mmCIF file of C-alpha atoms in Angstrom:
data_model
loop_
_atom_site.group_PDB
_atom_site.id
_atom_site.type_symbol
_atom_site.label_atom_id
_atom_site.label_comp_id
_atom_site.label_asym_id
_atom_site.label_seq_id
_atom_site.Cartn_x
_atom_site.Cartn_y
_atom_site.Cartn_z
ATOM 1 C CA ILE A 1 0.000 0.000 0.000
ATOM 2 C CA ASP A 2 2.783 2.412 0.867
ATOM 3 C CA TRP A 3 4.453 1.800 -2.492
ATOM 4 C CA LEU A 4 1.136 2.424 -4.291
ATOM 5 C CA PHE A 5 0.666 5.736 -2.474
ATOM 6 C CA SER A 6 4.130 6.831 -3.538
ATOM 7 C CA LEU A 7 2.939 6.627 -7.164
ATOM 8 C CA LYS A 8 0.089 9.090 -6.380
ATOM 9 C CA PRO A 9 -2.529 7.192 -8.403
ATOM 10 C CA HIS A 10 -6.022 8.516 -9.011
ATOM 11 C CA LEU A 11 -7.583 5.489 -7.250
ATOM 12 C CA ILE A 12 -6.345 2.522 -5.270
ATOM 13 C CA ARG A 13 -8.785 -0.366 -5.255
ATOM 14 C CA ILE A 14 -8.222 -3.127 -2.745
ATOM 15 C CA MET A 15 -10.171 -6.114 -3.934
ATOM 16 C CA ARG A 16 -10.796 -9.415 -2.219
ATOM 17 C CA LEU A 17 -9.495 -12.474 -4.056
ATOM 18 C CA MET A 18 -12.189 -14.262 -6.051
ATOM 19 C CA LEU A 19 -11.685 -17.809 -7.300
ATOM 20 C CA LEU A 20 -13.745 -17.613 -10.457
ATOM 21 C CA PRO A 21 -14.851 -20.794 -12.248
ATOM 22 C CA GLY A 22 -12.499 -21.863 -15.020
ATOM 23 C CA THR A 23 -9.477 -19.979 -13.692
ATOM 24 C CA TYR A 24 -6.124 -21.556 -12.903
ATOM 25 C CA LEU A 25 -6.282 -20.437 -9.298
ATOM 26 C CA ARG A 26 -9.697 -22.027 -8.795
ATOM 27 C CA GLU A 27 -8.632 -25.275 -10.439
ATOM 28 C CA HIS A 28 -5.539 -25.421 -8.204
ATOM 29 C CA SER A 29 -7.107 -24.043 -5.017
ATOM 30 C CA GLU A 30 -6.330 -27.252 -3.112
ATOM 31 C CA ASP A 31 -2.679 -27.107 -4.214
ATOM 32 C CA PHE A 32 -2.489 -23.539 -2.915
ATOM 33 C CA LYS A 33 -4.529 -24.461 0.173
ATOM 34 C CA ILE A 34 -7.117 -21.743 -0.493
ATOM 35 C CA ARG A 35 -10.598 -22.071 0.945
ATOM 36 C CA TYR A 36 -13.278 -20.077 -0.813
ATOM 37 C CA ASN A 37 -17.020 -19.564 -0.910
ATOM 38 C CA HIS A 38 -18.509 -21.826 -3.590
ATOM 39 C CA GLN A 39 -21.315 -19.305 -4.243
ATOM 40 C CA PRO A 40 -20.855 -16.107 -6.281
ATOM 41 C CA PRO A 41 -18.806 -13.951 -5.979
ATOM 42 C CA TYR A 42 -16.494 -16.858 -4.929
ATOM 43 C CA TYR A 43 -14.481 -14.890 -2.366
ATOM 44 C CA SER A 44 -11.509 -16.492 -0.691
ATOM 45 C CA ILE A 45 -12.092 -17.236 2.978
ATOM 46 C CA TRP A 46 -8.702 -18.459 4.113
ATOM 47 C CA SER A 47 -5.393 -19.814 2.865
ATOM 48 C CA ASN A 48 -2.228 -21.159 4.413
ATOM 49 C CA THR A 49 -0.592 -17.747 3.844
ATOM 50 C CA PHE A 50 -3.602 -15.460 4.384
ATOM 51 C CA SER A 51 -5.689 -16.070 7.503
ATOM 52 C CA ALA A 52 -9.268 -15.031 8.211
ATOM 53 C CA GLN A 53 -7.772 -12.309 10.448
ATOM 54 C CA ASP A 54 -5.660 -11.076 7.505
ATOM 55 C CA LEU A 55 -8.831 -10.927 5.407
ATOM 56 C CA LYS A 56 -10.574 -8.810 8.047
ATOM 57 C CA LYS A 57 -7.610 -6.445 8.180
ATOM 58 C CA THR A 58 -7.675 -6.202 4.383
ATOM 59 C CA GLU A 59 -11.403 -5.425 4.425
ATOM 60 C CA ASP A 60 -10.786 -2.707 7.019
ATOM 61 C CA LEU A 61 -8.006 -1.220 4.879
ATOM 62 C CA ARG A 62 -10.328 -1.377 1.873
ATOM 63 C CA THR A 63 -12.963 0.620 3.754
ATOM 64 C CA ALA A 64 -10.433 3.235 4.863
ATOM 65 C CA MET A 65 -8.910 3.451 1.385
ATOM 66 C CA ASN A 66 -12.330 3.927 -0.196
ATOM 67 C CA ILE A 67 -13.292 6.829 2.056
ATOM 68 C CA ILE A 68 -9.982 8.487 2.781
ATOM 69 C CA TYR A 69 -8.297 8.208 -0.608
ATOM 70 C CA ASP A 70 -10.609 7.067 -3.408
ATOM 71 C CA ASN A 71 -13.511 9.298 -2.344
ATOM 72 C CA GLY A 72 -11.082 12.037 -1.375
ATOM 73 C CA LEU A 73 -11.731 12.765 2.305
ATOM 74 C CA PHE A 74 -7.963 13.080 2.911
ATOM 75 C CA ARG A 75 -6.712 13.088 -0.668
ATOM 76 C CA ARG A 76 -4.084 15.842 -0.258
ATOM 77 C CA LEU A 77 -3.930 15.678 3.500
ATOM 78 C CA LEU A 78 -2.591 12.121 3.487
ATOM 79 C CA TYR A 79 0.664 13.187 1.863
ATOM 80 C CA LEU A 80 1.034 16.086 4.274
ATOM 81 C CA LEU A 81 0.357 13.825 7.287
ATOM 82 C CA VAL A 82 2.983 11.324 6.150
ATOM 83 C CA LYS A 83 5.537 14.101 5.901
ATOM 84 C CA LYS A 84 4.612 16.032 9.068
ATOM 85 C CA LEU A 85 4.064 13.015 11.332
ATOM 86 C CA ASN A 86 6.779 10.851 9.781
ATOM 87 C CA ILE A 87 4.492 7.817 9.501
ATOM 88 C CA SER A 88 3.472 5.584 6.618
ATOM 89 C CA PHE A 89 0.261 5.765 4.608
ATOM 90 C CA SER A 90 -0.697 2.310 5.835
ATOM 91 C CA ASN A 91 -0.263 3.453 9.457
ATOM 92 C CA ILE A 92 -2.652 6.336 8.815
ATOM 93 C CA LEU A 93 -5.245 3.937 7.370
ATOM 94 C CA GLU A 94 -4.859 1.578 10.319
ATOM 95 C CA GLU A 95 -5.067 4.465 12.814
ATOM 96 C CA TRP A 96 -8.210 5.732 11.076
ATOM 97 C CA ASN A 97 -9.833 2.295 11.326
ATOM 98 C CA ARG A 98 -8.993 2.035 15.036
ATOM 99 C CA TRP A 99 -10.210 5.585 15.664
ATOM 100 C CA MET A 100 -13.464 4.944 13.797
ATOM 101 C CA GLN A 101 -14.089 1.632 15.608
ATOM 102 C CA ASN A 102 -13.425 3.196 19.009
ATOM 103 C CA ARG A 103 -15.260 6.491 18.561
ATOM 104 C CA HIS A 104 -17.733 6.024 15.712
ATOM 105 C CA HIS A 105 -18.562 2.334 15.691
ATOM 106 C CA GLY A 106 -22.143 2.924 14.494
ATOM 107 C CA LEU A 107 -20.985 4.986 11.514
ATOM 108 C CA MET A 108 -18.372 2.369 10.699
ATOM 109 C CA SER A 109 -21.041 -0.341 10.695
ATOM 110 C CA ILE A 110 -23.119 1.669 8.224
ATOM 111 C CA ILE A 111 -20.116 2.209 5.963
ATOM 112 C CA LYS A 112 -19.115 -1.457 5.989
ATOM 113 C CA ASP A 113 -22.723 -2.486 5.380
ATOM 114 C CA LYS A 114 -22.979 -0.294 2.274
ATOM 115 C CA PHE A 115 -23.477 -3.105 -0.186
ATOM 116 C CA SER A 116 -25.650 -5.377 1.927
ATOM 117 C CA GLU A 117 -28.903 -3.797 0.786
ATOM 118 C CA ASN A 118 -29.989 -2.022 -2.377
ATOM 119 C CA GLY A 119 -32.229 0.934 -2.784
ATOM 120 C CA LYS A 120 -32.384 4.684 -2.405
ATOM 121 C CA LEU A 121 -32.830 4.674 1.386
ATOM 122 C CA ARG A 122 -29.630 2.640 1.885
ATOM 123 C CA TYR A 123 -27.791 5.019 -0.444
ATOM 124 C CA VAL A 124 -28.964 8.055 1.541
ATOM 125 C CA ILE A 125 -28.050 6.457 4.886
ATOM 126 C CA TYR A 126 -24.576 5.574 3.595
ATOM 127 C CA HIS A 127 -23.927 9.079 2.278
ATOM 128 C CA THR A 128 -25.310 10.676 5.437
ATOM 129 C CA ALA A 129 -22.767 8.607 7.390
ATOM 130 C CA LEU A 130 -20.022 9.853 5.041
ATOM 131 C CA ILE A 131 -21.040 13.453 5.745
ATOM 132 C CA LYS A 132 -20.861 12.821 9.496
ATOM 133 C CA ILE A 133 -17.420 11.264 9.083
ATOM 134 C CA ALA A 134 -16.242 14.245 7.010
ATOM 135 C CA ASN A 135 -17.394 16.605 9.739
ATOM 136 C CA GLN A 136 -15.300 14.638 12.255
ATOM 137 C CA SER A 137 -12.143 14.700 10.102
ATOM 138 C CA ILE A 138 -10.437 17.441 12.129
ATOM 139 C CA ASP A 139 -10.899 15.328 15.270
ATOM 140 C CA PHE A 140 -9.046 12.461 13.606
ATOM 141 C CA VAL A 141 -6.162 14.746 12.626
ATOM 142 C CA ARG A 142 -6.007 16.096 16.192
ATOM 143 C CA PHE A 143 -5.924 12.518 17.445
ATOM 144 C CA LEU A 144 -3.048 11.646 15.079
ATOM 145 C CA CYS A 145 -1.041 14.735 16.001
ATOM 146 C CA LYS A 146 -1.432 13.989 19.686
ATOM 147 C CA ARG A 147 -0.598 10.313 19.226
ATOM 148 C CA TYR A 148 2.578 11.106 17.275
ATOM 149 C CA HIS A 149 3.531 14.101 19.460
ATOM 150 C CA ARG A 150 3.321 16.685 16.701
ATOM 151 C CA PRO A 151 1.610 20.081 16.766
ATOM 152 C CA LEU A 152 -1.560 20.688 14.791
ATOM 153 C CA ASP A 153 -0.367 23.576 12.637
ATOM 154 C CA ILE A 154 -2.218 25.946 10.316
ATOM 155 C CA ASN A 155 -1.164 24.011 7.180
ATOM 156 C CA LEU A 156 -2.762 20.842 8.506
ATOM 157 C CA LEU A 157 -5.915 22.724 9.501
ATOM 158 C CA ARG A 158 -6.201 24.304 6.055
ATOM 159 C CA SER A 159 -5.595 20.984 4.332
ATOM 160 C CA VAL A 160 -8.241 19.232 6.454
ATOM 161 C CA GLU A 161 -10.782 21.923 5.611
ATOM 162 C CA ARG A 162 -9.899 21.966 1.903
ATOM 163 C CA ASP A 163 -10.173 18.172 1.559
ATOM 164 C CA LYS A 164 -13.364 18.102 3.633
ATOM 165 C CA GLN A 165 -15.012 20.745 1.443
ATOM 166 C CA ALA A 166 -13.956 18.931 -1.753
ATOM 167 C CA PHE A 167 -15.321 15.679 -0.317
ATOM 168 C CA LEU A 168 -18.648 17.273 0.655
ATOM 169 C CA GLU A 169 -18.887 18.905 -2.776
ATOM 170 C CA LYS A 170 -18.367 15.513 -4.393
ATOM 171 C CA LEU A 171 -21.210 14.103 -2.293
ATOM 172 C CA LYS A 172 -23.390 17.094 -3.159
ATOM 173 C CA ASN A 173 -22.782 16.421 -6.844
ATOM 174 C CA ARG A 174 -24.121 12.906 -6.229
ATOM 175 C CA GLY A 175 -27.312 14.464 -4.879
ATOM 176 C CA ILE A 176 -26.550 14.124 -1.164
ATOM 177 C CA GLU A 177 -26.248 17.287 0.924
ATOM 178 C CA GLU A 178 -25.773 18.164 4.543
ATOM 179 C CA SER A 179 -28.980 18.819 6.410
#
């Protein structure tokens, strides 16, 4: 993940391994000791080199990546945080997941449950949760600065606000606004 961030791509998609019918990996799943769900979308469940706990961590990173980077909540801020706090991108994602689980567990559940139901109401609930998360973004940056013993300076504050406004504008363009 840290190497990918260094390339400054437009998006970083973390996808769960699928063992699709007819593929080499599926046909040799026993050789590779990969357990997978035999129903679509055929997600891997476990392997001898990737435990169920590793899968959960990957799913958590996927959630953080989707919100923080791909949807742009901390698009520019991430690079500034890495430099100012002298930590890796992956550490920031892991810290964000811990912070969200500890302080905003309900919002995190809504975000992770995004694809479990279809329909307009689910879409609105999901985006409302994103707005609430965006409005808490400065609290996360304060938490990180305190945790890594660095001051919260004006450049960080401006970057948080700029990314938050861009994120909220993106949501507004999707038809979801703050109420």
